[in-house]
Amino acid sequence: MTEAALNVNGTMEKPRAKERTFTKLGYTKSETQDLVKALNILLANYAVHHQKLRNFHWNVTG
């Protein structure tokens, strides 16, 4: 068999040469994980804010 591996769907795919790294940005793996957690929280807050703002115009009286 070649270097390709059988994936979940039953198709063959080549293994990745290297996992994605963020060293170009100057962050270590643990710093990257911390940034991802913080950005996910910020994104969730903005999503909730957007949804509330979007529905706000239905509650206007007058």
mmCIF file with all atom_site columns, C-alpha atoms in Angstrom, residues 1-8 14 16 19 22 24-25 28 30 32-34 37 39-40 42 44 47-48 53 55 58:
data_model
loop_
_atom_site.group_PDB
_atom_site.id
_atom_site.type_symbol
_atom_site.label_atom_id
_atom_site.label_alt_id
_atom_site.label_comp_id
_atom_site.label_asym_id
_atom_site.label_entity_id
_atom_site.label_seq_id
_atom_site.pdbx_PDB_ins_code
_atom_site.Cartn_x
_atom_site.Cartn_y
_atom_site.Cartn_z
_atom_site.occupancy
_atom_site.B_iso_or_equiv
_atom_site.pdbx_formal_charge
_atom_site.auth_seq_id
_atom_site.auth_comp_id
_atom_site.auth_asym_id
_atom_site.auth_atom_id
_atom_site.pdbx_PDB_model_num
ATOM 1  C CA . MET A 1 1  ? 0.000   0.000  0.000  1.00 0.00 ? 1  MET A CA 1
ATOM 2  C CA . THR A 1 2  ? 1.168   3.562  -0.633 1.00 0.00 ? 2  THR A CA 1
ATOM 3  C CA . GLU A 1 3  ? 1.571   6.404  1.845  1.00 0.00 ? 3  GLU A CA 1
ATOM 4  C CA . ALA A 1 4  ? -2.093  7.363  1.468  1.00 0.00 ? 4  ALA A CA 1
ATOM 5  C CA . ALA A 1 5  ? -4.408  6.503  4.340  1.00 0.00 ? 5  ALA A CA 1
ATOM 6  C CA . LEU A 1 6  ? -8.047  5.500  4.389  1.00 0.00 ? 6  LEU A CA 1
ATOM 7  C CA . ASN A 1 7  ? -10.148 8.310  5.856  1.00 0.00 ? 7  ASN A CA 1
ATOM 8  C CA . VAL A 1 8  ? -13.600 8.218  7.499  1.00 0.00 ? 8  VAL A CA 1
ATOM 9  C CA . LYS A 1 14 ? -2.345  11.590 1.445  1.00 0.00 ? 14 LYS A CA 1
ATOM 10 C CA . ARG A 1 16 ? -0.276  16.036 5.626  1.00 0.00 ? 16 ARG A CA 1
ATOM 11 C CA . GLU A 1 19 ? 0.654   20.377 10.899 1.00 0.00 ? 19 GLU A CA 1
ATOM 12 C CA . PHE A 1 22 ? 1.641   29.883 13.760 1.00 0.00 ? 22 PHE A CA 1
ATOM 13 C CA . LYS A 1 24 ? 5.231   33.233 11.571 1.00 0.00 ? 24 LYS A CA 1
ATOM 14 C CA . LEU A 1 25 ? 3.121   35.367 13.886 1.00 0.00 ? 25 LEU A CA 1
ATOM 15 C CA . THR A 1 28 ? 3.802   29.639 20.761 1.00 0.00 ? 28 THR A CA 1
ATOM 16 C CA . SER A 1 30 ? -0.004  27.643 24.228 1.00 0.00 ? 30 SER A CA 1
ATOM 17 C CA . THR A 1 32 ? -2.209  30.501 20.293 1.00 0.00 ? 32 THR A CA 1
ATOM 18 C CA . GLN A 1 33 ? -4.639  28.368 22.293 1.00 0.00 ? 33 GLN A CA 1
ATOM 19 C CA . ASP A 1 34 ? -5.181  31.226 24.755 1.00 0.00 ? 34 ASP A CA 1
ATOM 20 C CA . LYS A 1 37 ? -10.225 30.902 23.514 1.00 0.00 ? 37 LYS A CA 1
ATOM 21 C CA . LEU A 1 39 ? -11.418 35.314 20.393 1.00 0.00 ? 39 LEU A CA 1
ATOM 22 C CA . ASN A 1 40 ? -14.110 32.616 20.557 1.00 0.00 ? 40 ASN A CA 1
ATOM 23 C CA . LEU A 1 42 ? -15.494 37.692 21.891 1.00 0.00 ? 42 LEU A CA 1
ATOM 24 C CA . ALA A 1 44 ? -19.868 34.653 20.788 1.00 0.00 ? 44 ALA A CA 1
ATOM 25 C CA . ALA A 1 47 ? -23.071 37.140 17.819 1.00 0.00 ? 47 ALA A CA 1
ATOM 26 C CA . VAL A 1 48 ? -25.469 37.521 20.762 1.00 0.00 ? 48 VAL A CA 1
ATOM 27 C CA . LEU A 1 53 ? -29.884 44.266 17.954 1.00 0.00 ? 53 LEU A CA 1
ATOM 28 C CA . ASN A 1 55 ? -34.632 41.774 16.815 1.00 0.00 ? 55 ASN A CA 1
ATOM 29 C CA . TRP A 1 58 ? -39.699 44.701 16.347 1.00 0.00 ? 58 TRP A CA 1
#
